[in-house]
Amino acid sequence: MKPKRLIFVTNDDGYTSKGFRAAVNLAREFGDVIAIAPDRVQSGMSQAITITAPLFLRKVEEGEGLTIYAFSGTPVDCSKVAFDHLLRETKVDLVLSGINHGSNAAINVMYSGTMGAAIEGSLYGVPSIGLSIDDHDADADFEGAVEYGRVVVRQVLEAQEHLPRPLCLNVNVPRCAASEIQGIRLCRQTRGFWREEFYKRTDPHGRDYYWLTGAFQNIEPEAEDTDEWALAHRYVSVVPVQTDMTDYRQLKALGEVL
């Protein structure tokens, strides 16, 4: 008898978030689930790890084929404690990180804790998927994310033996009804940046403080092969992500300078 698959689930919005529960339920369609998520919101933590404070892991739910833990660390800490401690001697078939509240398309992939956890999982040789929806509402509609996430998860599990490692996919779902989604597009990351603004305020003690906000600047809005274009046209975007940050275009030019 073929052993049941094991799916590891995590996120950056915390173990009580609606998106996390949707990801857990989705993963359970494909196998047993071990889930470790932050005990509070950890958005924007990217690849951060905790090295100056103790970490606390507590079991919050257990049932047939399902165990959920809350962890005091970052999303990457969650992946690390899974693969280097809790599941160290266990074969994991897939990492599913999400479902994130808010898009992780374009440069957002660099800041995202959800993608940080997925990327970390892929470094252990496990196919990993970061799944996000372009909606920051805590009560967002995850029907489309679940429907198309199911398709991606199934295809990755079925084809994983033929795909090179590490394998990490950044999957983003547009903010619209599931019936309005046009399909899935394999894309590249959009080139762009965030133009931040800092709003200055003064607290009752006379101390200045700041709130960070901003807007994304798409520097190639007409390009039709990007994740931002796909989302704007109601497609699910799928971008394969790598950790090699070498700028190969610069190697030759710099070789003539340095």
CSV table of N, CA and C in Angstrom, one decimal, residues 52-205:
chain,number,residue,atom,x,y,z
A,52,THR,N,18.0,36.1,18.5
A,52,THR,CA,18.3,36.8,19.7
A,52,THR,C,17.2,36.6,20.8
A,53,ALA,N,16.3,35.7,20.6
A,53,ALA,CA,15.2,35.4,21.6
A,53,ALA,C,14.9,33.9,21.5
A,54,PRO,N,14.4,33.4,22.6
A,54,PRO,CA,13.9,32.0,22.6
A,54,PRO,C,12.7,31.8,21.8
A,55,LEU,N,12.5,30.6,21.3
A,55,LEU,CA,11.3,30.3,20.4
A,55,LEU,C,10.4,29.3,21.1
A,56,PHE,N,9.1,29.5,21.0
A,56,PHE,CA,8.1,28.7,21.7
A,56,PHE,C,7.2,28.1,20.7
A,57,LEU,N,7.1,26.7,20.8
A,57,LEU,CA,6.2,25.9,19.9
A,57,LEU,C,5.2,25.3,20.7
A,58,ARG,N,3.9,25.5,20.4
A,58,ARG,CA,2.8,24.9,21.1
A,58,ARG,C,1.8,24.3,20.2
A,59,LYS,N,1.3,23.1,20.5
A,59,LYS,CA,0.3,22.4,19.7
A,59,LYS,C,-1.1,23.1,20.0
A,60,VAL,N,-1.8,23.5,19.0
A,60,VAL,CA,-3.1,24.1,19.1
A,60,VAL,C,-4.3,23.3,18.6
A,61,GLU,N,-4.0,22.3,17.8
A,61,GLU,CA,-5.0,21.4,17.3
A,61,GLU,C,-4.5,20.1,16.8
A,62,GLU,N,-5.3,19.0,17.1
A,62,GLU,CA,-4.8,17.7,16.6
A,62,GLU,C,-6.1,16.9,16.3
A,63,GLY,N,-6.0,16.2,15.2
A,63,GLY,CA,-7.1,15.4,14.7
A,63,GLY,C,-6.6,14.3,13.8
A,64,GLU,N,-7.4,13.6,13.2
A,64,GLU,CA,-7.0,12.5,12.2
A,64,GLU,C,-6.3,13.1,11.0
A,65,GLY,N,-5.0,12.8,10.9
A,65,GLY,CA,-4.3,13.3,9.7
A,65,GLY,C,-4.0,14.8,9.8
A,66,LEU,N,-4.1,15.4,10.9
A,66,LEU,CA,-3.9,16.9,11.0
A,66,LEU,C,-3.3,17.2,12.4
A,67,THR,N,-2.2,18.0,12.4
A,67,THR,CA,-1.6,18.6,13.6
A,67,THR,C,-1.2,20.0,13.3
A,68,ILE,N,-1.7,21.0,14.1
A,68,ILE,CA,-1.4,22.4,13.9
A,68,ILE,C,-0.6,22.9,15.1
A,69,TYR,N,0.5,23.6,14.9
A,69,TYR,CA,1.3,24.3,15.9
A,69,TYR,C,1.3,25.8,15.7
A,70,ALA,N,1.3,26.5,16.8
A,70,ALA,CA,1.6,27.9,16.8
A,70,ALA,C,3.0,28.1,17.2
A,71,PHE,N,3.8,29.0,16.5
A,71,PHE,CA,5.2,29.2,16.8
A,71,PHE,C,5.5,30.7,17.0
A,72,SER,N,6.3,31.0,17.9
A,72,SER,CA,6.6,32.4,18.3
A,72,SER,C,7.6,33.1,17.3
A,73,GLY,N,8.1,32.3,16.3
A,73,GLY,CA,9.0,32.9,15.4
A,73,GLY,C,8.5,33.4,14.1
A,74,THR,N,9.3,33.7,13.2
A,74,THR,CA,9.0,34.2,11.9
A,74,THR,C,8.5,33.1,11.0
A,75,PRO,N,8.0,33.4,9.8
A,75,PRO,CA,7.6,32.3,8.8
A,75,PRO,C,8.8,31.4,8.5
A,76,VAL,N,9.9,32.0,8.3
A,76,VAL,CA,11.1,31.1,8.0
A,76,VAL,C,11.5,30.3,9.2
A,77,ASP,N,11.3,30.8,10.4
A,77,ASP,CA,11.5,30.0,11.6
A,77,ASP,C,10.6,28.8,11.6
A,78,CYS,N,9.4,29.0,11.1
A,78,CYS,CA,8.4,27.9,11.1
A,78,CYS,C,8.9,26.8,10.2
A,79,SER,N,9.4,27.2,9.0
A,79,SER,CA,9.9,26.2,8.1
A,79,SER,C,11.1,25.5,8.7
A,80,LYS,N,12.0,26.2,9.3
A,80,LYS,CA,13.2,25.7,9.8
A,80,LYS,C,12.9,24.7,11.0
A,81,VAL,N,12.0,25.1,11.9
A,81,VAL,CA,11.7,24.2,13.0
A,81,VAL,C,11.0,22.9,12.5
A,82,ALA,N,10.3,23.0,11.4
A,82,ALA,CA,9.7,21.9,10.8
A,82,ALA,C,10.7,20.9,10.3
A,83,PHE,N,11.6,21.4,9.4
A,83,PHE,CA,12.5,20.5,8.7
A,83,PHE,C,13.7,20.1,9.5
A,84,ASP,N,14.1,21.0,10.4
A,84,ASP,CA,15.3,20.7,11.2
A,84,ASP,C,15.0,20.1,12.6
A,85,HIS,N,13.8,20.0,12.9
A,85,HIS,CA,13.4,19.5,14.3
A,85,HIS,C,12.2,18.6,14.2
A,86,LEU,N,11.0,19.1,14.0
A,86,LEU,CA,9.8,18.3,14.1
A,86,LEU,C,9.7,17.2,13.1
A,87,LEU,N,10.1,17.5,11.8
A,87,LEU,CA,10.0,16.5,10.7
A,87,LEU,C,11.4,16.1,10.2
A,88,ARG,N,12.4,16.2,11.0
A,88,ARG,CA,13.8,16.0,10.6
A,88,ARG,C,13.9,14.6,9.9
A,89,GLU,N,13.3,13.6,10.4
A,89,GLU,CA,13.4,12.2,9.9
A,89,GLU,C,12.2,11.8,9.1
A,90,THR,N,11.4,12.8,8.7
A,90,THR,CA,10.2,12.5,8.0
A,90,THR,C,10.2,13.0,6.5
A,91,LYS,N,9.7,12.2,5.6
A,91,LYS,CA,9.6,12.6,4.2
A,91,LYS,C,8.4,13.5,4.0
A,92,VAL,N,8.6,14.7,3.5
A,92,VAL,CA,7.6,15.7,3.3
A,92,VAL,C,7.4,15.8,1.8
A,93,ASP,N,6.2,15.7,1.3
A,93,ASP,CA,5.9,15.7,-0.2
A,93,ASP,C,5.7,17.1,-0.8
A,94,LEU,N,5.3,18.1,0.1
A,94,LEU,CA,5.0,19.4,-0.5
A,94,LEU,C,4.9,20.4,0.7
A,95,VAL,N,5.4,21.6,0.4
A,95,VAL,CA,5.2,22.8,1.3
A,95,VAL,C,4.1,23.7,0.6
A,96,LEU,N,3.1,24.0,1.4
A,96,LEU,CA,2.1,25.0,1.0
A,96,LEU,C,2.1,26.2,2.0
A,97,SER,N,2.5,27.4,1.5
A,97,SER,CA,2.6,28.5,2.4
A,97,SER,C,1.5,29.5,1.9
A,98,GLY,N,0.6,29.9,2.9
A,98,GLY,CA,-0.5,30.8,2.6
A,98,GLY,C,-1.8,30.3,3.3
A,99,ILE,N,-2.9,30.6,2.8
A,99,ILE,CA,-3.1,31.5,1.6
A,99,ILE,C,-3.0,33.0,2.1
A,100,ASN,N,-2.1,33.7,1.5
A,100,ASN,CA,-1.7,35.0,2.0
A,100,ASN,C,-2.8,36.1,1.6
A,101,HIS,N,-3.1,36.9,2.6
A,101,HIS,CA,-3.9,38.1,2.4
A,101,HIS,C,-3.1,39.2,1.7
A,102,GLY,N,-3.3,39.3,0.4
A,102,GLY,CA,-2.5,40.4,-0.3
A,102,GLY,C,-1.6,39.7,-1.4
A,103,SER,N,-1.5,40.4,-2.5
A,103,SER,CA,-0.6,39.9,-3.6
A,103,SER,C,0.9,39.8,-3.2
A,104,ASN,N,1.5,38.8,-3.7
A,104,ASN,CA,3.0,38.7,-3.6
A,104,ASN,C,3.6,38.7,-4.9
A,105,ALA,N,3.0,39.4,-5.9
A,105,ALA,CA,3.5,39.5,-7.2
A,105,ALA,C,4.6,40.6,-7.3
A,106,ALA,N,5.4,40.6,-8.4
A,106,ALA,CA,6.4,41.6,-8.6
A,106,ALA,C,7.4,41.6,-7.4
A,107,ILE,N,7.9,42.8,-7.0
A,107,ILE,CA,8.9,42.9,-6.0
A,107,ILE,C,8.4,42.5,-4.6
A,108,ASN,N,7.1,42.3,-4.5
A,108,ASN,CA,6.5,41.9,-3.2
A,108,ASN,C,7.1,40.5,-2.8
A,109,VAL,N,7.5,39.7,-3.7
A,109,VAL,CA,8.1,38.4,-3.4
A,109,VAL,C,9.3,38.6,-2.5
A,110,MET,N,10.0,39.7,-2.6
A,110,MET,CA,11.2,40.0,-1.8
A,110,MET,C,10.9,40.3,-0.3
A,111,TYR,N,9.7,40.8,-0.1
A,111,TYR,CA,9.4,41.2,1.3
A,111,TYR,C,8.5,40.2,2.0
A,112,SER,N,7.9,39.3,1.3
A,112,SER,CA,6.8,38.5,1.8
A,112,SER,C,7.3,37.4,2.7
A,113,GLY,N,6.7,37.3,3.9
A,113,GLY,CA,7.0,36.2,4.8
A,113,GLY,C,6.4,34.9,4.3
A,114,THR,N,5.3,35.0,3.6
A,114,THR,CA,4.7,33.8,3.0
A,114,THR,C,5.6,33.2,2.0
A,115,MET,N,6.2,34.0,1.2
A,115,MET,CA,7.2,33.5,0.2
A,115,MET,C,8.5,33.1,0.8
A,116,GLY,N,8.9,33.8,1.9
A,116,GLY,CA,10.1,33.5,2.6
A,116,GLY,C,10.0,32.0,3.1
A,117,ALA,N,8.9,31.7,3.7
A,117,ALA,CA,8.7,30.3,4.2
A,117,ALA,C,8.7,29.3,3.1
A,118,ALA,N,8.0,29.6,2.0
A,118,ALA,CA,8.0,28.7,0.9
A,118,ALA,C,9.4,28.5,0.3
A,119,ILE,N,10.1,29.6,0.1
A,119,ILE,CA,11.5,29.5,-0.4
A,119,ILE,C,12.3,28.6,0.5
A,120,GLU,N,12.2,28.9,1.8
A,120,GLU,CA,13.0,28.1,2.8
A,120,GLU,C,12.7,26.6,2.6
A,121,GLY,N,11.4,26.3,2.5
A,121,GLY,CA,11.0,24.9,2.3
A,121,GLY,C,11.7,24.3,1.1
A,122,SER,N,11.7,25.0,0.0
A,122,SER,CA,12.3,24.5,-1.2
A,122,SER,C,13.8,24.2,-1.1
A,123,LEU,N,14.5,24.9,-0.2
A,123,LEU,CA,15.9,24.7,0.0
A,123,LEU,C,16.2,23.3,0.7
A,124,TYR,N,15.1,22.7,1.2
A,124,TYR,CA,15.3,21.3,1.8
A,124,TYR,C,14.9,20.3,0.7
A,125,GLY,N,14.8,20.7,-0.5
A,125,GLY,CA,14.5,19.8,-1.6
A,125,GLY,C,13.1,19.4,-1.8
A,126,VAL,N,12.2,20.1,-1.1
A,126,VAL,CA,10.8,19.8,-1.1
A,126,VAL,C,10.1,20.8,-2.1
A,127,PRO,N,9.3,20.3,-3.0
A,127,PRO,CA,8.5,21.3,-3.9
A,127,PRO,C,7.7,22.2,-3.0
A,128,SER,N,7.7,23.5,-3.3
A,128,SER,CA,7.1,24.4,-2.4
A,128,SER,C,6.3,25.4,-3.2
A,129,ILE,N,5.1,25.8,-2.6
A,129,ILE,CA,4.2,26.7,-3.3
A,129,ILE,C,3.8,27.8,-2.3
A,130,GLY,N,4.0,29.1,-2.7
A,130,GLY,CA,3.4,30.2,-2.0
A,130,GLY,C,2.2,30.6,-2.7
A,131,LEU,N,1.1,30.6,-1.9
A,131,LEU,CA,-0.3,30.9,-2.6
A,131,LEU,C,-0.8,32.1,-1.9
A,132,SER,N,-1.2,33.1,-2.8
A,132,SER,CA,-1.7,34.4,-2.3
A,132,SER,C,-2.8,34.9,-3.1
A,133,ILE,N,-3.7,35.7,-2.5
A,133,ILE,CA,-4.8,36.3,-3.2
A,133,ILE,C,-4.6,37.9,-3.1
A,134,ASP,N,-5.0,38.5,-4.2
A,134,ASP,CA,-4.8,40.0,-4.3
A,134,ASP,C,-5.9,40.7,-3.6
A,135,ASP,N,-6.0,40.4,-2.3
A,135,ASP,CA,-7.1,41.0,-1.4
A,135,ASP,C,-6.6,41.0,0.0
A,136,HIS,N,-6.5,42.2,0.6
A,136,HIS,CA,-6.0,42.3,2.0
A,136,HIS,C,-7.1,42.2,3.0
A,137,ASP,N,-8.3,42.1,2.6
A,137,ASP,CA,-9.4,42.0,3.6
A,137,ASP,C,-9.3,40.7,4.4
A,138,ALA,N,-9.4,40.8,5.7
A,138,ALA,CA,-9.3,39.7,6.6
A,138,ALA,C,-10.4,38.6,6.3
A,139,ASP,N,-11.5,39.1,5.7
A,139,ASP,CA,-12.6,38.2,5.4
A,139,ASP,C,-12.7,38.0,3.9
A,140,ALA,N,-11.5,38.0,3.2
A,140,ALA,CA,-11.5,37.8,1.8
A,140,ALA,C,-12.1,36.5,1.3
A,141,ASP,N,-12.6,36.5,0.1
A,141,ASP,CA,-13.2,35.4,-0.5
A,141,ASP,C,-12.1,34.5,-1.1
A,142,PHE,N,-11.9,33.3,-0.6
A,142,PHE,CA,-10.8,32.4,-1.0
A,142,PHE,C,-11.2,31.3,-1.9
A,143,GLU,N,-12.4,31.4,-2.4
A,143,GLU,CA,-12.9,30.3,-3.3
A,143,GLU,C,-12.0,30.2,-4.5
A,144,GLY,N,-11.7,31.3,-5.2
A,144,GLY,CA,-10.8,31.2,-6.4
A,144,GLY,C,-9.4,30.7,-6.1
A,145,ALA,N,-8.9,31.1,-4.9
A,145,ALA,CA,-7.6,30.7,-4.5
A,145,ALA,C,-7.5,29.2,-4.2
A,146,VAL,N,-8.6,28.7,-3.6
A,146,VAL,CA,-8.7,27.3,-3.3
A,146,VAL,C,-8.8,26.5,-4.6
A,147,GLU,N,-9.7,26.9,-5.5
A,147,GLU,CA,-10.0,26.2,-6.7
A,147,GLU,C,-8.8,26.1,-7.6
A,148,TYR,N,-8.1,27.2,-7.8
A,148,TYR,CA,-6.9,27.2,-8.6
A,148,TYR,C,-5.6,26.7,-7.9
A,149,GLY,N,-5.6,26.9,-6.6
A,149,GLY,CA,-4.5,26.3,-5.8
A,149,GLY,C,-4.6,24.8,-5.9
A,150,ARG,N,-5.7,24.3,-5.9
A,150,ARG,CA,-5.9,22.8,-6.0
A,150,ARG,C,-5.3,22.3,-7.3
A,151,VAL,N,-5.5,23.0,-8.4
A,151,VAL,CA,-5.0,22.6,-9.7
A,151,VAL,C,-3.5,22.6,-9.6
A,152,VAL,N,-2.9,23.7,-9.1
A,152,VAL,CA,-1.4,23.8,-9.1
A,152,VAL,C,-0.8,22.7,-8.2
A,153,VAL,N,-1.4,22.6,-7.0
A,153,VAL,CA,-0.9,21.5,-6.1
A,153,VAL,C,-0.9,20.2,-6.7
A,154,ARG,N,-2.1,19.8,-7.3
A,154,ARG,CA,-2.2,18.5,-7.9
A,154,ARG,C,-1.1,18.3,-9.0
A,155,GLN,N,-1.0,19.3,-9.9
A,155,GLN,CA,0.0,19.1,-11.0
A,155,GLN,C,1.4,19.0,-10.5
A,156,VAL,N,1.7,19.8,-9.5
A,156,VAL,CA,3.1,19.7,-8.9
A,156,VAL,C,3.4,18.4,-8.3
A,157,LEU,N,2.4,17.9,-7.5
A,157,LEU,CA,2.6,16.6,-6.9
A,157,LEU,C,2.7,15.5,-7.9
A,158,GLU,N,1.9,15.5,-9.0
A,158,GLU,CA,2.0,14.5,-10.0
A,158,GLU,C,3.2,14.6,-10.9
A,159,ALA,N,3.8,15.8,-11.0
A,159,ALA,CA,4.9,15.9,-11.9
A,159,ALA,C,6.3,16.1,-11.2
A,160,GLN,N,6.3,16.1,-9.9
A,160,GLN,CA,7.4,16.5,-9.1
A,160,GLN,C,8.7,15.7,-9.4
A,161,GLU,N,8.5,14.4,-9.8
A,161,GLU,CA,9.7,13.6,-10.0
A,161,GLU,C,10.4,14.1,-11.3
A,162,HIS,N,9.7,14.8,-12.2
A,162,HIS,CA,10.3,15.2,-13.4
A,162,HIS,C,10.7,16.7,-13.4
A,163,LEU,N,10.5,17.4,-12.3
A,163,LEU,CA,10.9,18.8,-12.2
A,163,LEU,C,12.2,19.0,-11.4
A,164,PRO,N,13.0,19.9,-11.9
A,164,PRO,CA,14.3,20.1,-11.2
A,164,PRO,C,14.1,20.8,-9.8
A,165,ARG,N,15.0,20.5,-8.9
A,165,ARG,CA,15.0,21.1,-7.6
A,165,ARG,C,16.2,22.1,-7.4
A,166,PRO,N,16.0,23.1,-6.6
A,166,PRO,CA,14.8,23.4,-5.8
A,166,PRO,C,13.7,23.9,-6.7
A,167,LEU,N,12.5,23.7,-6.2
A,167,LEU,CA,11.3,24.1,-6.9
A,167,LEU,C,10.4,24.9,-6.0
A,168,CYS,N,10.2,26.2,-6.4
A,168,CYS,CA,9.4,27.1,-5.6
A,168,CYS,C,8.5,27.9,-6.5
A,169,LEU,N,7.2,27.9,-6.3
A,169,LEU,CA,6.3,28.6,-7.2
A,169,LEU,C,5.6,29.7,-6.4
A,170,ASN,N,5.6,30.9,-7.0
A,170,ASN,CA,4.9,32.1,-6.4
A,170,ASN,C,3.6,32.2,-7.2
A,171,VAL,N,2.5,31.8,-6.5
A,171,VAL,CA,1.2,31.7,-7.2
A,171,VAL,C,0.3,32.8,-6.6
A,172,ASN,N,-0.2,33.7,-7.5
A,172,ASN,CA,-1.1,34.8,-7.0
A,172,ASN,C,-2.4,34.7,-7.8
A,173,VAL,N,-3.5,35.0,-7.0
A,173,VAL,CA,-4.8,34.8,-7.5
A,173,VAL,C,-5.5,36.2,-7.6
A,174,PRO,N,-6.1,36.6,-8.7
A,174,PRO,CA,-6.8,37.9,-8.8
A,174,PRO,C,-7.9,38.1,-7.8
A,175,ARG,N,-8.2,39.4,-7.5
A,175,ARG,CA,-9.4,39.7,-6.6
A,175,ARG,C,-10.6,39.8,-7.5
A,176,CYS,N,-11.3,38.6,-7.6
A,176,CYS,CA,-12.6,38.6,-8.3
A,176,CYS,C,-13.2,37.3,-8.0
A,177,ALA,N,-14.4,37.1,-8.4
A,177,ALA,CA,-15.2,35.8,-8.2
A,177,ALA,C,-14.4,34.7,-8.9
A,178,ALA,N,-14.5,33.5,-8.3
A,178,ALA,CA,-13.8,32.4,-8.9
A,178,ALA,C,-14.3,32.2,-10.4
A,179,SER,N,-15.6,32.4,-10.6
A,179,SER,CA,-16.2,32.2,-12.0
A,179,SER,C,-15.6,33.2,-13.0
A,180,GLU,N,-15.0,34.3,-12.5
A,180,GLU,CA,-14.5,35.3,-13.4
A,180,GLU,C,-13.0,35.2,-13.7
A,181,ILE,N,-12.3,34.2,-13.1
A,181,ILE,CA,-10.9,34.0,-13.3
A,181,ILE,C,-10.8,33.3,-14.7
A,182,GLN,N,-9.8,33.9,-15.5
A,182,GLN,CA,-9.7,33.4,-16.9
A,182,GLN,C,-8.8,32.2,-17.1
A,183,GLY,N,-8.1,31.8,-16.0
A,183,GLY,CA,-7.2,30.6,-16.1
A,183,GLY,C,-5.9,30.9,-15.5
A,184,ILE,N,-4.9,30.1,-15.8
A,184,ILE,CA,-3.6,30.2,-15.2
A,184,ILE,C,-2.6,30.6,-16.3
A,185,ARG,N,-1.7,31.5,-15.9
A,185,ARG,CA,-0.6,31.9,-16.8
A,185,ARG,C,0.7,31.7,-16.1
A,186,LEU,N,1.7,31.0,-16.8
A,186,LEU,CA,3.0,31.0,-16.3
A,186,LEU,C,3.7,32.3,-16.7
A,187,CYS,N,4.3,33.0,-15.7
A,187,CYS,CA,4.8,34.3,-15.9
A,187,CYS,C,6.2,34.5,-15.4
A,188,ARG,N,6.7,35.7,-15.7
A,188,ARG,CA,7.9,36.2,-15.0
A,188,ARG,C,7.5,37.3,-14.0
A,189,GLN,N,8.4,37.6,-13.1
A,189,GLN,CA,8.2,38.7,-12.2
A,189,GLN,C,8.2,40.0,-12.8
A,190,THR,N,7.2,40.9,-12.5
A,190,THR,CA,7.2,42.2,-13.1
A,190,THR,C,8.3,43.1,-12.5
A,191,ARG,N,8.9,43.9,-13.4
A,191,ARG,CA,10.0,44.8,-12.9
A,191,ARG,C,9.3,46.1,-12.4
A,192,GLY,N,9.6,46.5,-11.2
A,192,GLY,CA,9.0,47.6,-10.6
A,192,GLY,C,9.5,47.8,-9.1
A,193,PHE,N,9.0,48.8,-8.5
A,193,PHE,CA,9.5,49.1,-7.1
A,193,PHE,C,8.3,49.8,-6.3
A,194,TRP,N,8.5,49.8,-5.0
A,194,TRP,CA,7.6,50.6,-4.2
A,194,TRP,C,8.1,52.0,-3.9
A,195,ARG,N,7.3,53.0,-4.1
A,195,ARG,CA,7.6,54.3,-3.7
A,195,ARG,C,7.0,54.6,-2.4
A,196,GLU,N,7.8,54.6,-1.3
A,196,GLU,CA,7.2,54.7,0.0
A,196,GLU,C,6.9,56.1,0.5
A,197,GLU,N,6.0,56.3,1.4
A,197,GLU,CA,5.7,57.5,2.1
A,197,GLU,C,5.7,57.3,3.6
A,198,PHE,N,6.2,58.2,4.3
A,198,PHE,CA,6.2,58.1,5.8
A,198,PHE,C,5.4,59.2,6.3
A,199,TYR,N,4.3,58.8,7.0
A,199,TYR,CA,3.4,59.8,7.6
A,199,TYR,C,3.8,60.1,9.0
A,200,LYS,N,4.2,61.3,9.3
A,200,LYS,CA,4.7,61.7,10.6
A,200,LYS,C,3.6,62.1,11.5
A,201,ARG,N,3.6,61.6,12.7
A,201,ARG,CA,2.6,61.9,13.8
A,201,ARG,C,3.3,62.2,15.1
A,202,THR,N,2.6,62.7,16.0
A,202,THR,CA,3.2,63.0,17.4
A,202,THR,C,2.3,62.4,18.4
A,203,ASP,N,3.0,61.6,19.3
A,203,ASP,CA,2.2,60.9,20.4
A,203,ASP,C,1.9,61.9,21.5
A,204,PRO,N,1.1,61.5,22.5
A,204,PRO,CA,0.7,62.3,23.6
A,204,PRO,C,1.9,62.8,24.5
A,205,HIS,N,3.0,62.1,24.3
A,205,HIS,CA,4.2,62.5,25.1
A,205,HIS,C,5.2,63.4,24.3
